[in-house]
Short mmCIF file of C-alpha atoms and ligand atoms in Angstrom, two decimals:
data_model
loop_
_atom_site.label_atom_id
_atom_site.label_comp_id
_atom_site.label_asym_id
_atom_site.label_seq_id
_atom_site.Cartn_x
_atom_site.Cartn_y
_atom_site.Cartn_z
CA MET A 1 -6.93 -7.38 -20.66
CA ILE A 2 -3.99 -5.52 -19.11
CA VAL A 3 -3.45 -2.23 -17.29
CA MET A 4 -0.54 -0.06 -18.42
CA LYS A 5 0.45 2.78 -16.08
CA PHE A 6 2.76 5.57 -17.21
CA GLY A 7 4.31 8.03 -14.76
CA GLY A 8 4.90 11.77 -15.06
CA THR A 9 8.16 11.61 -17.02
CA SER A 10 6.64 9.17 -19.53
CA VAL A 11 3.99 11.77 -20.47
CA GLU A 12 5.92 15.00 -19.85
CA SER A 13 6.11 16.12 -23.49
CA ALA A 14 4.54 15.62 -26.91
CA ALA A 15 7.49 13.40 -27.87
CA ALA A 16 7.18 11.32 -24.70
CA MET A 17 3.44 10.84 -25.29
CA GLU A 18 4.15 9.70 -28.83
CA ARG A 19 6.62 7.11 -27.48
CA VAL A 20 3.99 5.89 -25.05
CA ALA A 21 1.46 5.62 -27.90
CA GLY A 22 3.94 3.37 -29.71
CA ILE A 23 4.37 1.14 -26.66
CA VAL A 24 0.59 0.84 -26.26
CA ALA A 25 0.05 0.25 -29.99
CA ALA A 26 2.40 -2.73 -29.86
CA ARG A 27 0.19 -4.35 -27.18
CA LEU A 28 -3.31 -3.80 -28.56
CA ASP A 29 -3.96 -7.54 -28.78
CA ARG A 30 -3.90 -7.59 -24.96
CA GLN A 31 -6.71 -5.00 -24.66
CA PRO A 32 -4.83 -2.36 -22.66
CA VAL A 33 -6.41 0.10 -20.25
CA VAL A 34 -4.03 3.02 -19.70
CA VAL A 35 -3.56 4.94 -16.42
CA VAL A 36 -1.41 8.09 -16.47
CA SER A 37 0.13 10.48 -13.95
CA ALA A 38 0.13 14.24 -14.33
CA MET A 39 2.57 15.56 -16.96
CA GLY A 40 6.13 15.99 -15.64
CA LYS A 41 6.22 17.92 -12.39
CA THR A 42 2.67 19.29 -12.71
CA THR A 43 1.45 18.07 -9.29
CA ASN A 44 4.31 19.80 -7.45
CA ARG A 45 3.79 22.92 -9.50
CA LEU A 46 0.04 23.07 -8.79
CA LEU A 47 0.64 22.68 -5.06
CA ALA A 48 3.31 25.39 -5.07
CA ILE A 49 0.92 27.72 -6.91
CA ALA A 50 -1.84 27.04 -4.37
CA ALA A 51 0.60 27.78 -1.53
CA GLU A 52 1.55 31.13 -3.10
CA ALA A 53 -2.10 32.12 -3.39
CA CYS A 54 -2.75 31.29 0.29
CA ASN A 55 0.31 33.24 1.36
CA GLY A 56 -1.00 36.42 -0.20
CA GLU A 57 1.20 36.13 -3.30
CA ARG A 58 -1.76 36.13 -5.69
CA GLU A 59 0.23 37.72 -8.52
CA GLU A 60 3.11 35.28 -8.26
CA ALA A 61 0.52 32.49 -8.24
CA SER A 62 -0.99 33.86 -11.47
CA ARG A 63 2.39 34.09 -13.10
CA LEU A 64 3.25 30.48 -12.21
CA LEU A 65 -0.19 29.30 -13.31
CA ALA A 66 0.27 31.02 -16.68
CA GLU A 67 3.63 29.27 -17.06
CA LEU A 68 2.06 25.89 -16.34
CA ALA A 69 -0.77 26.61 -18.79
CA ALA A 70 1.74 27.57 -21.50
CA TYR A 71 3.71 24.36 -20.93
CA THR A 72 0.55 22.23 -21.03
CA LEU A 73 -0.82 23.95 -24.16
CA GLY A 74 2.58 23.71 -25.81
CA GLU A 75 2.92 19.97 -25.35
CA ALA A 76 -0.73 19.45 -26.36
CA ALA A 77 -0.44 21.62 -29.48
CA GLY A 78 -2.36 20.29 -32.46
CA LEU A 79 -4.41 17.80 -30.43
CA GLY A 80 -7.62 19.84 -30.45
CA GLU A 81 -7.80 20.12 -26.67
CA ASP A 82 -6.98 23.83 -26.30
CA ALA A 83 -10.50 24.87 -25.27
CA PHE A 84 -10.65 22.09 -22.66
CA ILE A 85 -7.24 23.03 -21.26
CA GLU A 86 -7.98 26.74 -21.16
CA ALA A 87 -11.32 26.21 -19.41
CA HIS A 88 -9.57 24.12 -16.77
CA PHE A 89 -6.93 26.74 -16.13
CA GLN A 90 -9.71 29.31 -15.75
CA GLU A 91 -11.32 27.14 -13.09
CA LEU A 92 -7.96 26.86 -11.36
CA SER A 93 -7.57 30.61 -11.42
CA ALA A 94 -10.97 31.02 -9.75
CA PHE A 95 -9.90 28.60 -7.00
CA LEU A 96 -6.76 30.67 -6.45
CA ASP A 97 -8.98 33.71 -5.82
CA GLU A 98 -10.87 31.74 -3.20
CA LEU A 99 -7.62 30.57 -1.58
CA ALA A 100 -6.25 34.11 -1.49
CA GLU A 101 -9.39 35.09 0.38
CA ILE A 102 -9.33 32.17 2.82
CA GLY A 103 -5.61 32.57 3.45
CA GLU A 104 -5.09 28.89 4.14
CA LEU A 105 -5.08 25.63 2.21
CA PRO A 106 -7.78 23.22 3.38
CA ASP A 107 -7.25 19.58 2.39
CA GLN A 108 -10.31 19.63 0.12
CA TYR A 109 -8.60 22.34 -1.90
CA VAL A 110 -5.32 20.42 -2.00
CA ASP A 111 -7.20 17.56 -3.63
CA LEU A 112 -9.28 19.74 -5.89
CA ILE A 113 -6.28 21.65 -7.21
CA SER A 114 -3.88 18.75 -7.54
CA SER A 115 -6.56 16.71 -9.35
CA TYR A 116 -6.21 18.99 -12.38
CA GLY A 117 -2.84 17.42 -13.17
CA GLU A 118 -4.31 14.01 -13.94
CA ARG A 119 -7.59 15.41 -15.32
CA LEU A 120 -5.60 17.30 -17.93
CA SER A 121 -2.93 14.69 -18.65
CA SER A 122 -5.45 11.90 -19.22
CA ARG A 123 -7.47 13.98 -21.72
CA ILE A 124 -4.31 15.06 -23.51
CA VAL A 125 -2.83 11.56 -23.66
CA ALA A 126 -6.13 10.19 -25.04
CA ALA A 127 -5.98 12.84 -27.77
CA ALA A 128 -2.31 12.09 -28.46
CA PHE A 129 -3.20 8.41 -28.81
CA ARG A 130 -5.95 9.20 -31.33
CA LYS A 131 -3.52 11.34 -33.29
CA ALA A 132 -1.16 8.33 -33.35
CA GLY A 133 -4.00 6.22 -34.82
CA LEU A 134 -5.24 4.47 -31.67
CA ASP A 135 -8.97 4.17 -30.94
CA ALA A 136 -8.64 5.87 -27.56
CA VAL A 137 -11.37 7.14 -25.22
CA HIS A 138 -11.00 9.20 -22.08
CA VAL A 139 -12.75 8.18 -18.86
CA ASP A 140 -12.73 10.60 -15.90
CA ALA A 141 -11.24 8.48 -13.09
CA ARG A 142 -13.46 10.29 -10.57
CA GLU A 143 -16.48 8.56 -12.10
CA VAL A 144 -15.14 5.08 -11.35
CA ILE A 145 -12.75 5.33 -8.37
CA VAL A 146 -14.90 5.84 -5.26
CA THR A 147 -13.15 6.72 -2.02
CA ASP A 148 -13.78 7.69 1.58
CA ARG A 149 -13.58 11.35 2.61
CA ARG A 150 -10.03 11.42 3.92
CA HIS A 151 -8.80 14.22 1.66
CA THR A 152 -5.16 13.95 0.48
CA GLN A 153 -4.96 10.31 1.72
CA ALA A 154 -8.26 8.84 0.64
CA ALA A 155 -8.83 5.08 0.79
CA PRO A 156 -10.73 3.45 -2.07
CA LEU A 157 -14.13 1.88 -1.42
CA TYR A 158 -13.23 -1.29 -3.24
CA SER A 159 -16.52 -2.97 -4.01
CA ARG A 160 -18.13 0.24 -5.25
CA SER A 161 -15.09 1.09 -7.38
CA TYR A 162 -14.85 -2.42 -8.79
CA ALA A 163 -18.54 -2.39 -9.74
CA LYS A 164 -18.11 0.88 -11.61
CA LEU A 165 -14.91 -0.21 -13.33
CA GLU A 166 -16.55 -3.42 -14.40
CA ALA A 167 -19.62 -1.63 -15.75
CA ARG A 168 -17.87 1.30 -17.38
CA VAL A 169 -14.29 0.44 -18.34
CA ARG A 170 -14.29 -3.29 -19.04
CA PRO A 171 -16.91 -3.15 -21.83
CA LEU A 172 -14.97 -0.38 -23.61
CA ALA A 173 -11.76 -2.43 -23.49
CA LEU A 174 -13.62 -5.53 -24.70
CA ALA A 175 -14.96 -3.47 -27.60
CA GLY A 176 -11.40 -2.69 -28.67
CA LYS A 177 -11.17 0.85 -27.28
CA VAL A 178 -8.05 2.03 -25.46
CA VAL A 179 -9.40 3.63 -22.27
CA VAL A 180 -7.17 6.38 -20.85
CA MET A 181 -7.70 7.43 -17.22
CA GLY A 182 -5.86 9.62 -14.74
CA GLY A 183 -4.25 7.93 -11.76
CA PHE A 184 -4.15 9.43 -8.25
CA ILE A 185 -7.69 10.89 -8.27
CA GLY A 186 -11.10 9.67 -7.22
CA SER A 187 -14.24 11.03 -5.65
CA THR A 188 -16.39 10.47 -2.60
CA GLN A 189 -19.85 8.96 -2.93
CA ASP A 190 -21.33 12.44 -2.87
CA GLY A 191 -19.06 13.63 -5.64
CA PHE A 192 -16.22 15.49 -3.91
CA THR A 193 -12.82 15.12 -5.59
CA THR A 194 -10.24 13.21 -3.55
CA THR A 195 -6.70 11.90 -4.08
CA LEU A 196 -5.07 8.66 -2.97
CA GLY A 197 -1.88 10.31 -1.65
CA ARG A 198 1.30 11.43 -3.42
CA GLY A 199 2.62 8.87 -5.87
CA GLY A 200 -0.83 7.29 -5.90
CA SER A 201 -1.07 6.54 -9.62
CA ASP A 202 0.50 3.10 -9.16
CA PHE A 203 -2.19 2.41 -6.60
CA SER A 204 -4.86 3.54 -9.09
CA ALA A 205 -3.43 1.18 -11.70
CA SER A 206 -3.70 -1.68 -9.26
CA ILE A 207 -7.30 -0.80 -8.32
CA VAL A 208 -8.24 -0.56 -11.99
CA GLY A 209 -6.55 -3.90 -12.71
CA ALA A 210 -8.44 -5.58 -9.89
CA GLY A 211 -11.73 -3.97 -10.94
CA ILE A 212 -11.61 -5.02 -14.59
CA GLY A 213 -10.10 -8.43 -13.83
CA ALA A 214 -6.88 -7.69 -15.71
CA GLU A 215 -4.45 -10.54 -16.34
CA GLU A 216 -1.48 -8.26 -15.66
CA ILE A 217 -0.72 -4.76 -14.33
CA GLN A 218 2.23 -3.06 -16.00
CA ILE A 219 3.96 -0.15 -14.24
CA TRP A 220 6.07 1.66 -16.86
CA THR A 221 8.95 3.65 -15.34
CA ASP A 222 12.40 4.72 -16.46
CA VAL A 223 14.45 1.86 -14.98
CA ASP A 224 14.72 -1.77 -16.09
CA GLY A 225 12.74 -2.97 -13.06
CA MET A 226 14.11 -3.92 -9.67
CA LEU A 227 17.81 -4.49 -9.25
CA THR A 228 19.91 -6.45 -6.79
CA CYS A 229 21.04 -3.17 -5.23
CA ASP A 230 20.05 0.47 -5.22
CA PRO A 231 21.73 2.05 -8.27
CA ARG A 232 22.02 5.40 -6.45
CA ILE A 233 24.32 3.75 -3.92
CA LEU A 234 26.07 1.12 -6.03
CA PRO A 235 25.81 0.90 -9.81
CA GLY A 236 26.21 -2.41 -11.61
CA GLY A 237 23.45 -4.43 -9.91
CA HIS A 238 21.66 -7.22 -11.75
CA ARG A 239 18.04 -7.14 -12.87
CA VAL A 240 15.70 -9.21 -10.70
CA LYS A 241 13.41 -10.98 -13.19
CA MET A 242 10.93 -12.26 -10.66
CA ILE A 243 10.12 -11.45 -7.05
CA SER A 244 7.23 -12.15 -4.67
CA PHE A 245 4.75 -9.49 -3.55
CA ALA A 246 5.96 -9.88 0.03
CA GLU A 247 9.59 -9.27 -1.00
CA ALA A 248 8.71 -6.34 -3.26
CA ALA A 249 6.70 -4.65 -0.51
CA GLU A 250 9.57 -5.13 1.93
CA LEU A 251 11.96 -3.50 -0.54
CA ALA A 252 9.58 -0.61 -1.09
CA TYR A 253 9.28 0.06 2.66
CA PHE A 254 13.05 0.11 2.92
CA GLY A 255 13.71 2.72 0.32
CA ALA A 256 13.52 1.10 -3.13
CA LYS A 257 11.95 3.88 -5.18
CA VAL A 258 10.48 1.67 -7.88
CA LEU A 259 7.07 0.91 -6.43
CA HIS A 260 4.50 2.47 -4.11
CA PRO A 261 4.02 -0.14 -1.34
CA ALA A 262 0.23 0.21 -1.29
CA THR A 263 0.19 -0.73 -4.96
CA VAL A 264 0.46 -4.37 -4.14
CA VAL A 265 -2.67 -4.65 -2.00
CA PRO A 266 -5.48 -4.92 -4.59
CA ALA A 267 -3.23 -6.89 -6.92
CA ILE A 268 -2.31 -9.46 -4.22
CA GLU A 269 -5.95 -9.93 -3.33
CA LYS A 270 -6.86 -10.77 -6.91
CA ASN A 271 -3.62 -12.59 -7.59
CA ILE A 272 -2.72 -10.36 -10.55
CA PRO A 273 0.99 -10.15 -11.43
CA VAL A 274 2.52 -6.66 -11.50
CA LEU A 275 5.31 -5.93 -13.99
CA ILE A 276 7.83 -3.11 -13.66
CA LEU A 277 8.90 -2.09 -17.18
CA ASN A 278 11.10 0.60 -18.73
CA SER A 279 9.49 2.96 -21.26
CA ARG A 280 12.96 3.97 -22.50
CA ASN A 281 13.86 0.33 -23.04
CA PRO A 282 10.53 -1.41 -23.80
CA GLU A 283 12.23 -4.60 -24.95
CA SER A 284 13.58 -5.35 -21.47
CA GLU A 285 11.43 -7.90 -19.65
CA GLY A 286 11.56 -5.88 -16.42
CA THR A 287 10.61 -7.36 -13.08
CA ARG A 288 7.60 -9.59 -12.55
CA ILE A 289 6.02 -9.41 -9.09
CA VAL A 290 3.95 -12.48 -8.31
CA ALA A 291 1.78 -13.63 -5.41
CA GLU A 292 3.54 -16.93 -4.72
CA ARG A 293 7.07 -17.53 -3.42
CA VAL A 294 9.81 -17.41 -6.04
CA ALA A 295 12.20 -20.35 -5.78
CA CYS A 296 15.76 -19.07 -5.91
CA GLY A 297 19.25 -20.48 -5.39
CA ASN A 298 20.45 -17.18 -3.93
CA ALA A 299 19.76 -16.44 -0.27
CA VAL A 300 19.08 -12.75 -0.95
CA LYS A 301 17.06 -11.18 -3.79
CA SER A 302 17.96 -7.54 -3.33
CA ILE A 303 19.65 -5.04 -1.01
CA ALA A 304 17.74 -1.83 -0.20
CA CYS A 305 19.13 1.19 1.66
CA LYS A 306 17.92 4.30 3.43
CA ARG A 307 20.48 7.03 3.85
CA ASN A 308 20.44 9.66 6.62
CA ILE A 309 18.31 7.93 9.15
CA VAL A 310 18.48 8.81 12.83
CA VAL A 311 19.33 6.25 15.53
CA VAL A 312 17.96 6.99 19.01
CA ASN A 313 19.59 5.03 21.86
CA ILE A 314 17.59 4.92 25.06
CA GLN A 315 18.90 3.44 28.29
CA SER A 316 17.46 3.31 31.76
CA LEU A 317 18.98 1.29 34.61
CA ARG A 318 15.88 1.99 36.66
CA MET A 319 14.06 -0.22 34.20
CA LEU A 320 15.92 -3.35 35.19
CA MET A 321 13.18 -5.87 36.02
CA ALA A 322 10.48 -3.19 35.65
CA HIS A 323 7.67 -3.39 33.14
CA GLY A 324 6.15 -0.82 30.83
CA PHE A 325 9.45 0.60 29.53
CA LEU A 326 8.73 -0.07 25.86
CA LYS A 327 5.21 1.22 26.17
CA ARG A 328 6.40 4.51 27.64
CA ILE A 329 8.99 4.90 24.91
CA PHE A 330 6.61 4.17 22.06
CA ASP A 331 3.97 6.44 23.54
CA VAL A 332 6.37 9.32 23.01
CA PHE A 333 6.92 8.48 19.32
CA ASP A 334 3.20 8.03 18.93
CA ARG A 335 2.44 11.41 20.46
CA PHE A 336 4.75 13.08 17.92
CA GLN A 337 3.41 10.96 15.06
CA THR A 338 6.86 9.69 14.18
CA PRO A 339 7.11 6.22 12.64
CA VAL A 340 9.82 3.91 13.95
CA ASP A 341 11.53 1.75 11.30
CA MET A 342 13.76 -0.65 13.18
CA VAL A 343 14.06 -1.58 16.87
CA THR A 344 16.57 -3.58 18.88
CA THR A 345 16.25 -4.01 22.60
CA SER A 346 17.85 -5.51 25.67
CA GLU A 347 16.62 -5.45 29.26
CA VAL A 348 17.51 -1.82 29.96
CA SER A 349 18.24 -0.32 26.59
CA VAL A 350 16.45 0.22 23.32
CA SER A 351 17.85 1.45 20.03
CA LEU A 352 15.53 2.48 17.28
CA THR A 353 15.69 4.25 13.97
CA ILE A 354 13.48 6.94 12.52
CA ASP A 355 13.38 8.43 9.06
CA ASN A 356 11.40 11.55 9.89
CA SER A 357 13.32 13.73 12.35
CA MET A 358 10.91 16.66 12.34
CA HIS A 359 10.06 16.23 16.05
CA LEU A 360 13.39 14.77 17.13
CA GLU A 361 14.14 17.44 19.73
CA GLU A 362 10.73 17.24 21.40
CA ILE A 363 10.91 13.44 21.38
CA CYS A 364 14.33 13.43 23.02
CA SER A 365 13.38 15.87 25.71
CA GLU A 366 10.32 13.74 26.58
CA LEU A 367 12.42 10.57 26.62
CA ARG A 368 15.05 12.19 28.86
CA LYS A 369 12.43 12.35 31.60
CA ILE A 370 12.59 8.55 31.85
CA ALA A 371 15.98 7.51 30.45
CA ASP A 372 19.41 8.49 29.14
CA VAL A 373 19.19 9.32 25.45
CA THR A 374 21.83 9.63 22.77
CA VAL A 375 21.19 10.42 19.12
CA ASP A 376 23.22 9.51 16.10
CA ASP A 377 22.15 11.20 12.90
CA SER A 378 24.88 10.00 10.57
CA SER A 379 23.64 6.49 9.97
CA SER A 380 22.25 4.45 7.11
CA LEU A 381 19.98 1.45 7.09
CA ILE A 382 20.77 -1.52 4.89
CA CYS A 383 18.16 -4.16 4.33
CA LEU A 384 18.78 -7.57 2.78
CA VAL A 385 15.52 -8.97 1.38
CA GLY A 386 14.69 -12.48 0.27
CA ASP A 387 12.35 -15.17 1.49
CA ASN A 388 15.18 -17.69 1.73
CA ILE A 389 16.59 -15.62 4.60
CA ARG A 390 14.27 -17.34 7.06
CA GLU A 391 15.67 -20.78 6.38
CA THR A 392 19.27 -20.20 5.32
CA SER A 393 21.65 -21.24 8.04
CA GLY A 394 24.98 -19.43 8.28
CA LEU A 395 23.55 -16.25 6.79
CA GLY A 396 24.63 -14.16 9.78
CA ALA A 397 28.16 -15.50 9.45
CA ARG A 398 28.23 -14.49 5.78
CA VAL A 399 26.93 -10.99 6.58
CA PHE A 400 29.44 -10.38 9.35
CA GLY A 401 32.22 -12.00 7.36
CA ALA A 402 31.56 -9.65 4.45
CA LEU A 403 31.41 -6.67 6.82
CA ARG A 404 34.43 -7.62 8.90
CA ALA A 405 36.10 -4.27 8.28
CA ILE A 406 32.96 -2.25 9.00
CA ASN A 407 31.38 -1.32 12.31
CA VAL A 408 27.79 -2.55 12.38
CA ARG A 409 25.82 -0.39 14.81
CA MET A 410 22.52 -2.28 14.92
CA ILE A 411 21.24 -5.54 13.47
CA ALA A 412 17.78 -7.06 13.34
CA GLN A 413 16.19 -9.93 11.54
CA GLY A 414 12.78 -8.58 10.60
CA ALA A 415 9.73 -10.19 12.11
CA SER A 416 8.54 -10.93 8.57
CA LEU A 417 11.57 -13.25 8.31
CA LEU A 418 12.09 -11.87 4.84
CA ASN A 419 14.63 -9.28 5.78
CA LEU A 420 17.78 -8.75 7.72
CA SER A 421 18.47 -5.11 8.53
CA LEU A 422 21.70 -3.45 9.57
CA VAL A 423 22.68 0.06 10.55
CA VAL A 424 26.10 1.42 9.61
CA ALA A 425 27.67 4.87 9.55
CA ASP A 426 26.75 6.92 6.46
CA ALA A 427 30.42 7.02 5.57
CA ASP A 428 30.54 3.20 5.45
CA LEU A 429 27.36 2.72 3.44
CA ARG A 430 28.83 2.32 -0.01
CA ALA A 431 31.63 -0.03 1.15
CA ALA A 432 29.15 -2.10 3.15
CA VAL A 433 26.73 -2.48 0.24
CA GLU A 434 29.58 -3.33 -2.09
CA ALA A 435 30.87 -6.05 0.25
CA LEU A 436 27.40 -7.51 0.82
CA HIS A 437 26.60 -7.43 -2.89
CA ALA A 438 29.83 -9.27 -3.70
CA GLU A 439 29.08 -11.85 -1.01
CA PHE A 440 25.50 -12.60 -2.03
CA PHE A 441 25.52 -12.06 -5.79
CA SER A 442 28.85 -13.43 -7.02
CA THR A 443 26.91 -16.37 -8.44
CA LEU A 444 23.39 -15.86 -9.75
CA ASP A 445 20.40 -18.15 -10.13
CA GLU A 446 19.59 -17.35 -13.75
CA ARG A 447 15.92 -18.22 -13.33
CA VAL A 448 15.63 -15.17 -11.08
CA PHE A 449 18.41 -12.76 -12.08
CA GLU A 450 19.77 -11.47 -15.37
CA ALA A 451 23.50 -12.11 -15.28
N1 LIG B 501 0.78 13.00 -9.86
C1 LIG B 501 0.73 12.44 -8.54
C2 LIG B 501 1.97 12.81 -7.77
O1 LIG B 501 2.87 13.44 -8.31
C3 LIG B 501 0.50 10.97 -8.54
C4 LIG B 501 1.56 10.15 -9.24
O2 LIG B 501 2.29 10.65 -10.09
O3 LIG B 501 1.64 8.95 -8.95
O4 LIG B 501 2.07 12.49 -6.60
MG1 MG B 502 5.30 7.62 -9.23
#
């Protein structure tokens, strides 16, 4: 039994859904359970419509809702789901009336309204599969994914969800049915609709895989899996055939867009491999993410980057030999709910990077009460990931040798020992990644990389 998850672009049109049906049909012997995202940009569109209604733009909201309904009905034409789709858009319209009255957007409504994306797409994809000759059945994900009440960021209640998945979904798959479910959505024990957070369909796929005891979880996207460098920064990277969960999570935290970091949790616990595959190139083997370490002749498996981060430098001579400096600094970031990505420190100075600069001004003015503060907002973070990093000697020399022409502003070997992170000026990012990529990937261990 396997789980196959398809994202929004994979199900955005009738033609895309037909392609997906073909991919699933070719894997029926593995008893697939299919998890889908909302069609195309539906989630964003629903949230924008809800925002219009709250802001007193009820007519604009109606117009946008009618557009979304027309798109959905158009792509689902001939599948026999028109009545279902229309009824759902009527429900949505009634919610918009309520929102217009309330004048704000409570989190319960965010979940309720955004859930329609996956509720519709999963029904439509199941129908498209049947039209393509598959024996497909729809299961409402809210009946099997049980969560806590934290609307918009709900956490699954694992044992309850697993029990339901085992009782409801596994028997259908064993009987040869292709179950189609929506990702992203769930419900509380008392039946309120919740969501697992934006991009949560990968997470759903992983929960479903763990619950039905799948042998593999396949995440179908539109890239050939993970690469040795971020293609948006430097094209021409090599495909990574195999990588450990720990390395993949590290890459995801540091900007690789391929995988939602939380995805790995249920899969790691049950030791189920996760595959990243390309629905536009189904023959490619993609990237296999496994629980154990992956032996590799290369020191580094991949280079991730985050552009446009902010470096905050904090210095206080008064803190020489004093204690509590770090605590006071981090209290400020905590108070403004701003995550810190990377930290380097010496006795009297601390440099750290943040990705979210929404409260930067308030943070700086608080910090200036205890220290001198400078801010540099034209930096990029580069992160070398690989579990050989912890035991490769001379790695630092290779990094600095490769970057000899570039000013490195901060450097840290991550506490996980899997990563070495550097900060450079935005303007140097591409050259730095190019130099590092040439240094670490000029020869490739072919067990791990596709040459
Ligand atoms: N449709 C949801 C979103 O756009 C979940 C997902 O696609 O993973 O965030
Ligand atoms: Mg996604």
